[in-house]
PDB file of C-alpha atoms in Angstrom:
ATOM      1  CA  MET J  55      51.700   0.477  25.140  1.00 37.00           C
ATOM      2  CA  THR J  56      53.533   2.254  22.879  1.00 39.00           C
ATOM      3  CA  GLU J  57      51.827   3.557  20.054  1.00 45.00           C
ATOM      4  CA  LEU J  58      52.931   1.173  17.149  1.00 42.00           C
ATOM      5  CA  SER J  59      53.623  -2.083  19.767  1.00 43.00           C
ATOM      6  CA  ARG J  60      51.576  -5.115  18.634  1.00 42.00           C
ATOM      7  CA  ALA J  61      50.227  -6.315  21.632  1.00 44.00           C
ATOM      8  CA  PRO J  62      50.277 -10.454  21.557  1.00 43.00           C
ATOM      9  CA  LEU J  63      47.769 -12.399  19.887  1.00 43.00           C
ATOM     10  CA  ALA J  64      44.561 -13.367  22.219  1.00 49.00           C
ATOM     11  CA  SER J  65      44.626 -17.204  23.468  1.00 54.00           C
ATOM     12  CA  ASN J  66      42.600 -19.686  21.115  1.00 50.00           C
ATOM     13  CA  VAL J  67      41.780 -21.594  24.320  1.00 45.00           C
ATOM     14  CA  SER J  68      37.771 -20.315  24.680  1.00 84.00           C
ATOM     15  CA  LEU J  69      36.931 -19.709  20.693  1.00 95.00           C
ATOM     16  CA  PRO J  70      33.959 -22.169  20.665  1.00 95.00           C
ATOM     17  CA  LEU J  71      32.353 -20.634  23.784  1.00 95.00           C
ATOM     18  CA  ARG J  72      33.128 -17.279  21.764  1.00 96.00           C
ATOM     19  CA  ALA J  73      30.804 -18.270  18.426  1.00 97.00           C
ATOM     20  CA  TRP J  74      28.649 -19.320  20.529  1.00 96.00           C
ATOM     21  CA  ASN J  75      28.217 -16.290  21.974  1.00 96.00           C
ATOM     22  CA  ILE J  76      28.778 -14.522  19.063  1.00 97.00           C
ATOM     23  CA  ARG J  77      25.619 -16.703  17.877  1.00 97.00           C
ATOM     24  CA  ARG J  78      23.491 -15.722  20.827  1.00 96.00           C
ATOM     25  CA  LYS J  79      23.407 -12.116  21.171  1.00 96.00           C
ATOM     26  CA  ALA J  80      23.140 -11.967  17.181  1.00 94.00           C
ATOM     27  CA  LEU J  81      19.702 -14.400  18.360  1.00 94.00           C
ATOM     28  CA  LEU J  82      18.592 -11.749  20.972  1.00 94.00           C
ATOM     29  CA  MET J  83      19.068  -8.896  18.720  1.00 92.00           C
ATOM     30  CA  GLY J  84      17.494 -10.179  15.749  1.00 90.00           C
ATOM     31  CA  GLU J  85      14.229 -11.269  18.619  1.00 90.00           C
ATOM     32  CA  VAL J  86      14.600  -6.972  19.559  1.00 87.00           C
ATOM     33  CA  GLN J  87      13.643  -6.392  15.651  1.00 82.00           C
ATOM     34  CA  GLY J  88      11.915  -9.154  14.527  1.00 83.00           C
ATOM     35  CA  GLN J  89      14.059  -9.358  11.898  1.00 80.00           C
ATOM     36  CA  GLY J  90      17.839  -9.213  11.108  1.00 79.00           C
ATOM     37  CA  TYR J  91      20.307 -11.084   8.556  1.00 86.00           C
ATOM     38  CA  ILE J  92      20.568 -14.268  11.132  1.00 89.00           C
ATOM     39  CA  GLY J  93      21.839 -16.659   8.786  1.00 90.00           C
ATOM     40  CA  GLN J  94      24.687 -14.730   7.689  1.00 92.00           C
ATOM     41  CA  ALA J  95      25.477 -13.742  11.325  1.00 94.00           C
ATOM     42  CA  LEU J  96      24.789 -17.408  12.615  1.00 95.00           C
ATOM     43  CA  GLY J  97      27.283 -18.487   9.597  1.00 96.00           C
ATOM     44  CA  VAL J  98      30.399 -16.143  10.157  1.00 97.00           C
ATOM     45  CA  ALA J  99      29.936 -16.263  13.628  1.00 98.00           C
ATOM     46  CA  ASP J 100      33.085 -18.685  13.545  1.00 98.00           C
ATOM     47  CA  VAL J 101      35.357 -16.648  11.204  1.00 98.00           C
ATOM     48  CA  LEU J 102      34.651 -13.651  13.717  1.00 98.00           C
ATOM     49  CA  ALA J 103      35.383 -15.776  17.001  1.00 97.00           C
ATOM     50  CA  ALA J 104      39.016 -16.495  15.329  1.00 96.00           C
ATOM     51  CA  ALA J 105      39.119 -13.231  14.059  1.00 97.00           C
ATOM     52  CA  TYR J 106      38.625 -11.025  17.370  1.00 96.00           C
ATOM     53  CA  PHE J 107      39.995 -13.251  19.912  1.00 95.00           C
ATOM     54  CA  HIS J 108      42.690 -15.039  17.833  1.00 95.00           C
ATOM     55  CA  ALA J 109      43.972 -13.040  14.818  1.00 97.00           C
ATOM     56  CA  LEU J 110      43.936  -9.292  15.373  1.00 96.00           C
ATOM     57  CA  THR J 111      46.124  -7.258  17.696  1.00 96.00           C
ATOM     58  CA  HIS J 112      43.238  -4.778  19.130  1.00 95.00           C
ATOM     59  CA  ASP J 113      42.889  -2.617  22.137  1.00 94.00           C
ATOM     60  CA  PRO J 114      39.171  -3.086  23.537  1.00 92.00           C
ATOM     61  CA  LYS J 115      39.436   0.256  25.900  1.00 91.00           C
ATOM     62  CA  HIS J 116      41.250   1.747  22.547  1.00 94.00           C
ATOM     63  CA  PRO J 117      39.273   1.046  19.406  1.00 92.00           C
ATOM     64  CA  GLU J 118      40.967   3.952  17.658  1.00 93.00           C
ATOM     65  CA  TRP J 119      44.517   3.073  19.030  1.00 95.00           C
ATOM     66  CA  GLU J 120      46.920   3.629  15.543  1.00 96.00           C
ATOM     67  CA  GLY J 121      48.514   0.356  16.213  1.00 96.00           C
ATOM     68  CA  ARG J 122      45.387  -1.939  15.996  1.00 97.00           C
ATOM     69  CA  ASP J 123      44.624  -4.251  12.922  1.00 98.00           C
ATOM     70  CA  ARG J 124      41.438  -2.702  10.993  1.00 98.00           C
ATOM     71  CA  PHE J 125      38.503  -5.148  10.399  1.00 97.00           C
ATOM     72  CA  LEU J 126      36.715  -3.440   7.311  1.00 97.00           C
ATOM     73  CA  LEU J 127      32.870  -4.883   7.550  1.00 96.00           C
ATOM     74  CA  SER J 128      32.125  -4.712   3.205  1.00 95.00           C
ATOM     75  CA  ILE J 129      28.926  -6.025   3.903  1.00 91.00           C
ATOM     76  CA  GLY J 130      26.307  -3.564   6.076  1.00 86.00           C
ATOM     77  CA  HIS J 131      24.245  -6.126   6.495  1.00 87.00           C
ATOM     78  CA  TYR J 132      25.747  -8.381   8.427  1.00 90.00           C
ATOM     79  CA  ALA J 133      26.132  -5.711  10.841  1.00 92.00           C
ATOM     80  CA  ILE J 134      24.311  -7.481  13.700  1.00 93.00           C
ATOM     81  CA  ALA J 135      26.896 -10.428  13.476  1.00 95.00           C
ATOM     82  CA  LEU J 136      29.878  -7.446  13.568  1.00 96.00           C
ATOM     83  CA  TYR J 137      27.528  -5.866  16.584  1.00 95.00           C
ATOM     84  CA  ALA J 138      27.987  -9.411  18.495  1.00 96.00           C
ATOM     85  CA  VAL J 139      31.661  -9.766  18.333  1.00 96.00           C
ATOM     86  CA  LEU J 140      32.039  -5.995  19.003  1.00 96.00           C
ATOM     87  CA  MET J 141      29.864  -6.533  22.707  1.00 95.00           C
ATOM     88  CA  GLU J 142      31.686 -10.133  23.125  1.00 95.00           C
ATOM     89  CA  ALA J 143      35.169  -8.027  22.642  1.00 94.00           C
ATOM     90  CA  GLY J 144      33.976  -5.254  25.245  1.00 93.00           C
ATOM     91  CA  ILE J 145      34.025  -2.612  22.378  1.00 95.00           C
ATOM     92  CA  LEU J 146      30.774  -2.134  22.923  1.00 94.00           C
ATOM     93  CA  PRO J 147      28.395  -2.916  25.919  1.00 94.00           C
ATOM     94  CA  GLU J 148      26.578  -5.777  26.226  1.00 93.00           C
ATOM     95  CA  ASP J 149      23.263  -3.184  27.639  1.00 91.00           C
ATOM     96  CA  GLU J 150      22.834  -2.022  24.312  1.00 92.00           C
ATOM     97  CA  LEU J 151      21.970  -5.190  23.177  1.00 91.00           C
ATOM     98  CA  GLU J 152      18.454  -4.009  23.624  1.00 91.00           C
ATOM     99  CA  THR J 153      18.880  -1.006  21.258  1.00 92.00           C
ATOM    100  CA  TYR J 154      19.355  -2.468  18.017  1.00 90.00           C
ATOM    101  CA  GLY J 155      17.745  -1.016  15.428  1.00 86.00           C
ATOM    102  CA  MET J 156      16.199   1.933  17.436  1.00 89.00           C
ATOM    103  CA  ASP J 157      16.196   5.524  16.920  1.00 89.00           C
ATOM    104  CA  ASP J 158      19.147   7.158  18.328  1.00 88.00           C
ATOM    105  CA  SER J 159      20.742   3.440  18.390  1.00 89.00           C
ATOM    106  CA  ARG J 160      24.380   2.947  18.320  1.00 93.00           C
ATOM    107  CA  MET J 161      23.787  -0.246  16.768  1.00 87.00           C
ATOM    108  CA  PRO J 162      21.722   0.754  13.356  1.00 83.00           C
ATOM    109  CA  MET J 163      20.084  -2.341  10.787  1.00 77.00           C
ATOM    110  CA  SER J 164      23.193  -1.527   8.526  1.00 83.00           C
ATOM    111  CA  GLY J 165      26.159  -0.739   9.741  1.00 81.00           C
ATOM    112  CA  MET J 166      27.864   2.305  10.333  1.00 86.00           C
ATOM    113  CA  ALA J 167      31.413   3.476  11.243  1.00 88.00           C
ATOM    114  CA  SER J 168      29.633   7.249  12.298  1.00 88.00           C
ATOM    115  CA  TYR J 169      27.563   5.482  15.062  1.00 90.00           C
ATOM    116  CA  THR J 170      29.261   2.548  15.739  1.00 93.00           C
ATOM    117  CA  PRO J 171      32.473   2.916  17.650  1.00 92.00           C
ATOM    118  CA  GLY J 172      34.685   0.251  16.545  1.00 92.00           C
ATOM    119  CA  MET J 173      33.134  -0.385  12.398  1.00 93.00           C
ATOM    120  CA  GLU J 174      36.080   1.220  10.893  1.00 95.00           C
ATOM    121  CA  ILE J 175      33.437   2.112   7.335  1.00 94.00           C
ATOM    122  CA  THR J 176      30.626   2.150   6.448  1.00 92.00           C
ATOM    123  CA  GLY J 177      28.940  -0.954   4.196  1.00 83.00           C
ATOM    124  CA  GLY J 178      26.759   0.390   1.515  1.00 72.00           C
ATOM    125  CA  SER J 179      26.528  -0.570  -1.838  1.00 77.00           C
ATOM    126  CA  LEU J 180      28.111  -3.980  -2.533  1.00 84.00           C
ATOM    127  CA  GLY J 181      31.906  -4.203  -3.725  1.00 85.00           C
ATOM    128  CA  HIS J 182      33.599  -1.690  -2.293  1.00 93.00           C
ATOM    129  CA  GLY J 183      34.986  -2.526   0.676  1.00 95.00           C
ATOM    130  CA  LEU J 184      38.178  -3.790  -0.845  1.00 97.00           C
ATOM    131  CA  GLY J 185      38.828  -0.819  -2.490  1.00 97.00           C
ATOM    132  CA  ILE J 186      38.522   0.618   0.633  1.00 97.00           C
ATOM    133  CA  ALA J 187      40.950  -1.262   2.469  1.00 98.00           C
ATOM    134  CA  VAL J 188      43.677  -1.414  -0.859  1.00 98.00           C
ATOM    135  CA  GLY J 189      43.871   2.313   0.212  1.00 98.00           C
ATOM    136  CA  MET J 190      44.003   1.874   3.669  1.00 98.00           C
ATOM    137  CA  ALA J 191      46.656  -0.573   3.273  1.00 98.00           C
ATOM    138  CA  MET J 192      48.809   1.692   0.969  1.00 98.00           C
ATOM    139  CA  GLY J 193      47.990   4.357   4.161  1.00 98.00           C
ATOM    140  CA  LEU J 194      49.460   2.445   6.836  1.00 98.00           C
ATOM    141  CA  GLN J 195      52.788   1.230   4.500  1.00 97.00           C
ATOM    142  CA  ARG J 196      53.126   4.493   3.689  1.00 97.00           C
ATOM    143  CA  LYS J 197      52.866   5.696   7.559  1.00 97.00           C
ATOM    144  CA  GLY J 198      55.605   2.506   8.631  1.00 97.00           C
ATOM    145  CA  ASN J 199      52.602   1.038  10.420  1.00 97.00           C
ATOM    146  CA  PRO J 200      52.920  -2.936  11.014  1.00 96.00           C
ATOM    147  CA  ALA J 201      48.866  -3.174  11.146  1.00 98.00           C
ATOM    148  CA  PHE J 202      46.687  -5.551   9.005  1.00 98.00           C
ATOM    149  CA  VAL J 203      44.079  -4.672   7.069  1.00 98.00           C
ATOM    150  CA  TYR J 204      41.228  -7.242   7.554  1.00 98.00           C
ATOM    151  CA  ASN J 205      38.262  -7.135   4.897  1.00 98.00           C
ATOM    152  CA  LEU J 206      35.379  -9.286   5.724  1.00 97.00           C
ATOM    153  CA  MET J 207      33.152  -9.446   1.810  1.00 96.00           C
ATOM    154  CA  SER J 208      30.771 -11.999   0.927  1.00 94.00           C
ATOM    155  CA  ASP J 209      31.255 -14.500  -1.986  1.00 93.00           C
ATOM    156  CA  GLY J 210      28.138 -12.166  -3.790  1.00 90.00           C
ATOM    157  CA  GLU J 211      30.590  -9.364  -4.080  1.00 92.00           C
ATOM    158  CA  LEU J 212      32.531 -11.563  -6.093  1.00 92.00           C
ATOM    159  CA  GLY J 213      30.673 -10.743  -8.889  1.00 90.00           C
ATOM    160  CA  GLU J 214      31.391  -6.508  -8.490  1.00 91.00           C
ATOM    161  CA  GLY J 215      33.859  -5.750 -10.994  1.00 92.00           C
ATOM    162  CA  SER J 216      35.043  -2.975  -8.451  1.00 95.00           C
ATOM    163  CA  THR J 217      36.459  -5.791  -6.470  1.00 96.00           C
ATOM    164  CA  TRP J 218      38.207  -7.250  -9.365  1.00 96.00           C
ATOM    165  CA  GLU J 219      39.390  -3.750  -9.701  1.00 97.00           C
ATOM    166  CA  ALA J 220      40.869  -3.768  -6.360  1.00 98.00           C
ATOM    167  CA  VAL J 221      41.903  -8.023  -6.043  1.00 98.00           C
ATOM    168  CA  MET J 222      44.959  -5.700  -8.801  1.00 98.00           C
ATOM    169  CA  SER J 223      45.629  -2.433  -7.043  1.00 98.00           C
ATOM    170  CA  ALA J 224      46.131  -4.946  -4.093  1.00 98.00           C
ATOM    171  CA  VAL J 225      48.903  -6.787  -6.323  1.00 98.00           C
ATOM    172  CA  GLN J 226      50.409  -4.026  -8.406  1.00 98.00           C
ATOM    173  CA  HIS J 227      50.948  -2.007  -5.062  1.00 98.00           C
ATOM    174  CA  ARG J 228      53.119  -5.008  -3.171  1.00 98.00           C
ATOM    175  CA  LEU J 229      50.230  -4.917  -0.280  1.00 98.00           C
ATOM    176  CA  GLY J 230      51.637  -8.066   2.776  1.00 98.00           C
ATOM    177  CA  ASN J 231      49.678  -5.938   4.675  1.00 98.00           C
ATOM    178  CA  LEU J 232      45.803  -6.905   3.197  1.00 98.00           C
ATOM    179  CA  ILE J 233      44.127  -9.511   4.297  1.00 98.00           C
ATOM    180  CA  CYS J 234      40.257 -10.201   2.403  1.00 98.00           C
ATOM    181  CA  LEU J 235      37.935 -12.594   3.923  1.00 98.00           C
ATOM    182  CA  VAL J 236      35.422 -13.946   2.161  1.00 97.00           C
ATOM    183  CA  ASP J 237      31.936 -15.454   3.848  1.00 97.00           C
ATOM    184  CA  PHE J 238      30.677 -17.690   1.155  1.00 95.00           C
ATOM    185  CA  ASN J 239      27.725 -19.361   2.344  1.00 92.00           C
ATOM    186  CA  ASP J 240      26.263 -19.700  -1.884  1.00 86.00           C
ATOM    187  CA  GLN J 241      22.790 -17.468  -0.631  1.00 83.00           C
ATOM    188  CA  GLN J 242      22.211 -14.039  -2.615  1.00 80.00           C
ATOM    189  CA  ALA J 243      18.899 -12.157  -2.315  1.00 75.00           C
ATOM    190  CA  ASP J 244      17.942 -14.097  -5.624  1.00 75.00           C
ATOM    191  CA  GLY J 245      19.440 -17.258  -4.945  1.00 77.00           C
ATOM    192  CA  LYS J 246      22.499 -19.493  -5.237  1.00 83.00           C
ATOM    193  CA  SER J 247      25.904 -16.979  -5.554  1.00 84.00           C
ATOM    194  CA  THR J 248      27.412 -20.398  -8.021  1.00 84.00           C
ATOM    195  CA  ALA J 249      23.812 -18.982  -9.965  1.00 82.00           C
ATOM    196  CA  ALA J 250      25.417 -16.084 -10.676  1.00 83.00           C
ATOM    197  CA  LEU J 251      28.573 -14.686 -11.001  1.00 79.00           C
ATOM    198  CA  ALA J 252      30.595 -16.607  -7.698  1.00 71.00           C
ATOM    199  CA  GLN J 253      31.235 -19.522 -10.310  1.00 75.00           C
ATOM    200  CA  GLY J 254      34.516 -22.489 -10.437  1.00 81.00           C
ATOM    201  CA  ASP J 255      37.649 -22.308  -9.025  1.00 90.00           C
ATOM    202  CA  GLU J 256      37.662 -19.105  -6.815  1.00 93.00           C
ATOM    203  CA  ARG J 257      41.080 -20.043  -5.015  1.00 96.00           C
ATOM    204  CA  GLY J 258      42.244 -20.237  -8.286  1.00 96.00           C
ATOM    205  CA  LYS J 259      40.634 -17.421  -9.792  1.00 95.00           C
ATOM    206  CA  TRP J 260      42.708 -15.295  -6.804  1.00 97.00           C
ATOM    207  CA  GLU J 261      46.283 -17.105  -7.130  1.00 98.00           C
ATOM    208  CA  ALA J 262      46.205 -16.682 -10.628  1.00 97.00           C
ATOM    209  CA  PHE J 263      45.735 -12.926 -10.043  1.00 97.00           C
ATOM    210  CA  GLY J 264      48.819 -12.817  -7.734  1.00 98.00           C
ATOM    211  CA  TRP J 265      47.639 -13.629  -4.193  1.00 98.00           C
ATOM    212  CA  HIS J 266      48.959 -15.716  -1.780  1.00 98.00           C
ATOM    213  CA  ALA J 267      44.818 -17.768  -1.351  1.00 98.00           C
ATOM    214  CA  GLN J 268      43.782 -20.156   0.972  1.00 98.00           C
ATOM    215  CA  ARG J 269      39.658 -22.123   1.273  1.00 98.00           C
ATOM    216  CA  VAL J 270      39.004 -23.940   4.141  1.00 98.00           C
ATOM    217  CA  ASN J 271      35.476 -24.767   5.803  1.00 98.00           C
ATOM    218  CA  GLY J 272      34.605 -21.960   8.056  1.00 98.00           C
ATOM    219  CA  ASN J 273      32.398 -23.572  10.562  1.00 98.00           C
ATOM    220  CA  ASP J 274      35.505 -25.458  11.435  1.00 97.00           C
ATOM    221  CA  LEU J 275      37.361 -23.305  14.149  1.00 96.00           C
ATOM    222  CA  ASP J 276      41.000 -24.964  13.966  1.00 97.00           C
ATOM    223  CA  ALA J 277      41.154 -24.702  10.519  1.00 98.00           C
ATOM    224  CA  VAL J 278      40.494 -21.309  10.759  1.00 98.00           C
ATOM    225  CA  VAL J 279      42.782 -20.059  12.973  1.00 97.00           C
ATOM    226  CA  ALA J 280      45.126 -21.862  11.349  1.00 98.00           C
ATOM    227  CA  ALA J 281      44.218 -20.139   7.854  1.00 98.00           C
ATOM    228  CA  PHE J 282      44.378 -16.661   9.754  1.00 98.00           C
ATOM    229  CA  ASP J 283      47.826 -18.157  11.235  1.00 98.00           C
ATOM    230  CA  ALA J 284      48.863 -19.400   7.821  1.00 98.00           C
ATOM    231  CA  ALA J 285      48.114 -15.734   5.874  1.00 98.00           C
ATOM    232  CA  ARG J 286      49.633 -13.820   8.753  1.00 97.00           C
ATOM    233  CA  ALA J 287      52.748 -15.502   8.123  1.00 97.00           C
ATOM    234  CA  VAL J 288      53.473 -14.957   4.336  1.00 97.00           C
ATOM    235  CA  THR J 289      56.458 -13.689   3.851  1.00 96.00           C
ATOM    236  CA  GLU J 290      56.623 -12.355   0.171  1.00 96.00           C
ATOM    237  CA  ALA J 291      54.803  -9.164   0.024  1.00 97.00           C
ATOM    238  CA  LYS J 292      51.645 -10.144  -1.811  1.00 97.00           C
ATOM    239  CA  PRO J 293      47.946 -10.099  -0.193  1.00 98.00           C
ATOM    240  CA  ARG J 294      46.359 -12.432   0.842  1.00 98.00           C
ATOM    241  CA  VAL J 295      42.704 -14.003   0.906  1.00 98.00           C
ATOM    242  CA  ILE J 296      40.568 -16.564   2.463  1.00 98.00           C
ATOM    243  CA  ILE J 297      37.812 -18.053   1.022  1.00 98.00           C
ATOM    244  CA  PHE J 298      35.544 -19.444   4.057  1.00 98.00           C
ATOM    245  CA  ASP J 299      32.907 -21.690   2.944  1.00 97.00           C
ATOM    246  CA  THR J 300      29.789 -21.219   5.719  1.00 97.00           C
ATOM    247  CA  THR J 301      26.586 -22.622   6.705  1.00 95.00           C
ATOM    248  CA  MET J 302      23.617 -20.228   6.677  1.00 92.00           C
ATOM    249  CA  CYS J 303      21.996 -20.263  10.449  1.00 92.00           C
ATOM    250  CA  LYS J 304      24.985 -22.706  11.454  1.00 95.00           C
ATOM    251  CA  GLY J 305      23.595 -24.202  15.329  1.00 95.00           C
ATOM    252  CA  VAL J 306      20.462 -23.704  14.656  1.00 93.00           C
ATOM    253  CA  PRO J 307      18.938 -27.018  12.695  1.00 93.00           C
ATOM    254  CA  PHE J 308      15.586 -25.693  11.909  1.00 90.00           C
ATOM    255  CA  LEU J 309      16.693 -22.555  10.620  1.00 88.00           C
ATOM    256  CA  GLU J 310      19.344 -23.845   8.641  1.00 87.00           C
ATOM    257  CA  ALA J 311      17.058 -26.027   6.856  1.00 84.00           C
ATOM    258  CA  ARG J 312      14.959 -23.352   5.379  1.00 80.00           C
ATOM    259  CA  GLU J 313      15.346 -23.055   2.005  1.00 72.00           C
ATOM    260  CA  ILE J 314      15.275 -18.958   1.880  1.00 70.00           C
ATOM    261  CA  THR J 315      18.211 -17.891   3.842  1.00 71.00           C
ATOM    262  CA  HIS J 316      19.396 -14.816   2.633  1.00 73.00           C
ATOM    263  CA  PHE J 317      17.232 -12.546   5.150  1.00 74.00           C
ATOM    264  CA  VAL J 318      16.130 -16.294   6.992  1.00 77.00           C
ATOM    265  CA  ARG J 319      11.911 -15.714   7.795  1.00 77.00           C
ATOM    266  CA  VAL J 320      11.530 -16.788  12.007  1.00 83.00           C
ATOM    267  CA  GLU J 321       7.802 -16.080  13.476  1.00 85.00           C
ATOM    268  CA  ALA J 322       7.780 -14.332  16.812  1.00 87.00           C
ATOM    269  CA  ASP J 323       7.138 -18.352  18.375  1.00 89.00           C
ATOM    270  CA  GLU J 324      10.588 -19.272  16.818  1.00 91.00           C
ATOM    271  CA  TRP J 325      13.406 -16.903  17.721  1.00 91.00           C
ATOM    272  CA  SER J 326      12.649 -18.494  21.994  1.00 93.00           C
ATOM    273  CA  LYS J 327      13.063 -21.805  20.034  1.00 94.00           C
ATOM    274  CA  ALA J 328      16.529 -20.770  18.193  1.00 94.00           C
ATOM    275  CA  LEU J 329      17.971 -19.795  21.502  1.00 95.00           C
ATOM    276  CA  ALA J 330      16.881 -23.237  23.222  1.00 96.00           C
ATOM    277  CA  VAL J 331      18.272 -25.580  20.471  1.00 95.00           C
ATOM    278  CA  LEU J 332      21.262 -22.804  20.308  1.00 95.00           C
ATOM    279  CA  GLU J 333      21.510 -23.738  24.451  1.00 95.00           C
ATOM    280  CA  GLU J 334      21.699 -27.520  23.693  1.00 94.00           C
ATOM    281  CA  GLY J 335      24.778 -27.155  21.445  1.00 91.00           C
ATOM    282  CA  LYS J 336      26.391 -24.697  23.642  1.00 93.00           C
ATOM    283  CA  PRO J 337      30.032 -26.084  24.329  1.00 92.00           C
ATOM    284  CA  SER J 338      31.474 -26.703  27.896  1.00 79.00           C
TER     285      SER J 338
END
C-alpha cells in the first residue's frame, strides 16, 4: 500500500452485527466501572459501525498511516463508544476491555489522544472539535492528501458559538474533504437539546451557511450508509454534514424508557440484565 493510496471501502454485509458488538462492548466496559455514558454509546453505535466498516479509509494495523481518513471525537465523554468501535476494528486489543477507566489504562473515561491509539484528538470542552477538524482538513488539502476528515459532535455543541465560527470557516475555505456528523439524541446534562439552543430546522441552518446537509434516522443502518455515501459523493468543493437522529440507550428497551439518559443510572444488578436483553436482539 503506497503512502497515499486509498483502500477499498469495507463491505457492509455484517454492519448490524458490528453495531451489536459495539453496543455489547460498551456495556461490558460500563459494567467494569459501574458507570459511563452508556446511553450515548448505545445510541450512536449504528453510526460508528457504518463509519468504521463502510465509509472510512483506514488501516487498523497502522492507525497513524498518513493516507487514513481522520475520525475526530469532539465529544470526549463519548470515549466509551469510540473504544468499543476501535476494539471491533482491531485497533485496540479486546483484552484491554477490563482496564476501562483504571489507573494506567489506555482507555480513560474521557478520551485523550495521547493515551489511545486511533483517537485523533482529545475532546475536552465541548464545541472545539469542528474547529480542529477545519484546521486538519485545510492541512490535508495543502499537502494534496485526498483523505476525508470526519468530526463526530453532539447536538449540545450546536449551542456553542465556536461551532458556528468553524461552520463559516469551512465554507470560506471550500473544505470538500470535511464531513461533520451530528449525534442528535435530544439530551443534554440539563435536559432536552431542543429546549436549549439546538432547535428548529437544523438541516436548514447548515444549508443556509453553505454546507451540503442531510438529516436521517441514525439508528436505521440502511439510511446511515446511504447518507455516508451521499456525503462522500458530493462533487462541489463544500463541506458536508449529516445530522443523525438517534435514540439514547438504543437496543436496551428498559434503559431507553428512562427519563434521564444523559448519564443513565444503571444499578449493579442491571448490567447483566441489559446484556441479556441485548443478546435477545442479536442479529443473525
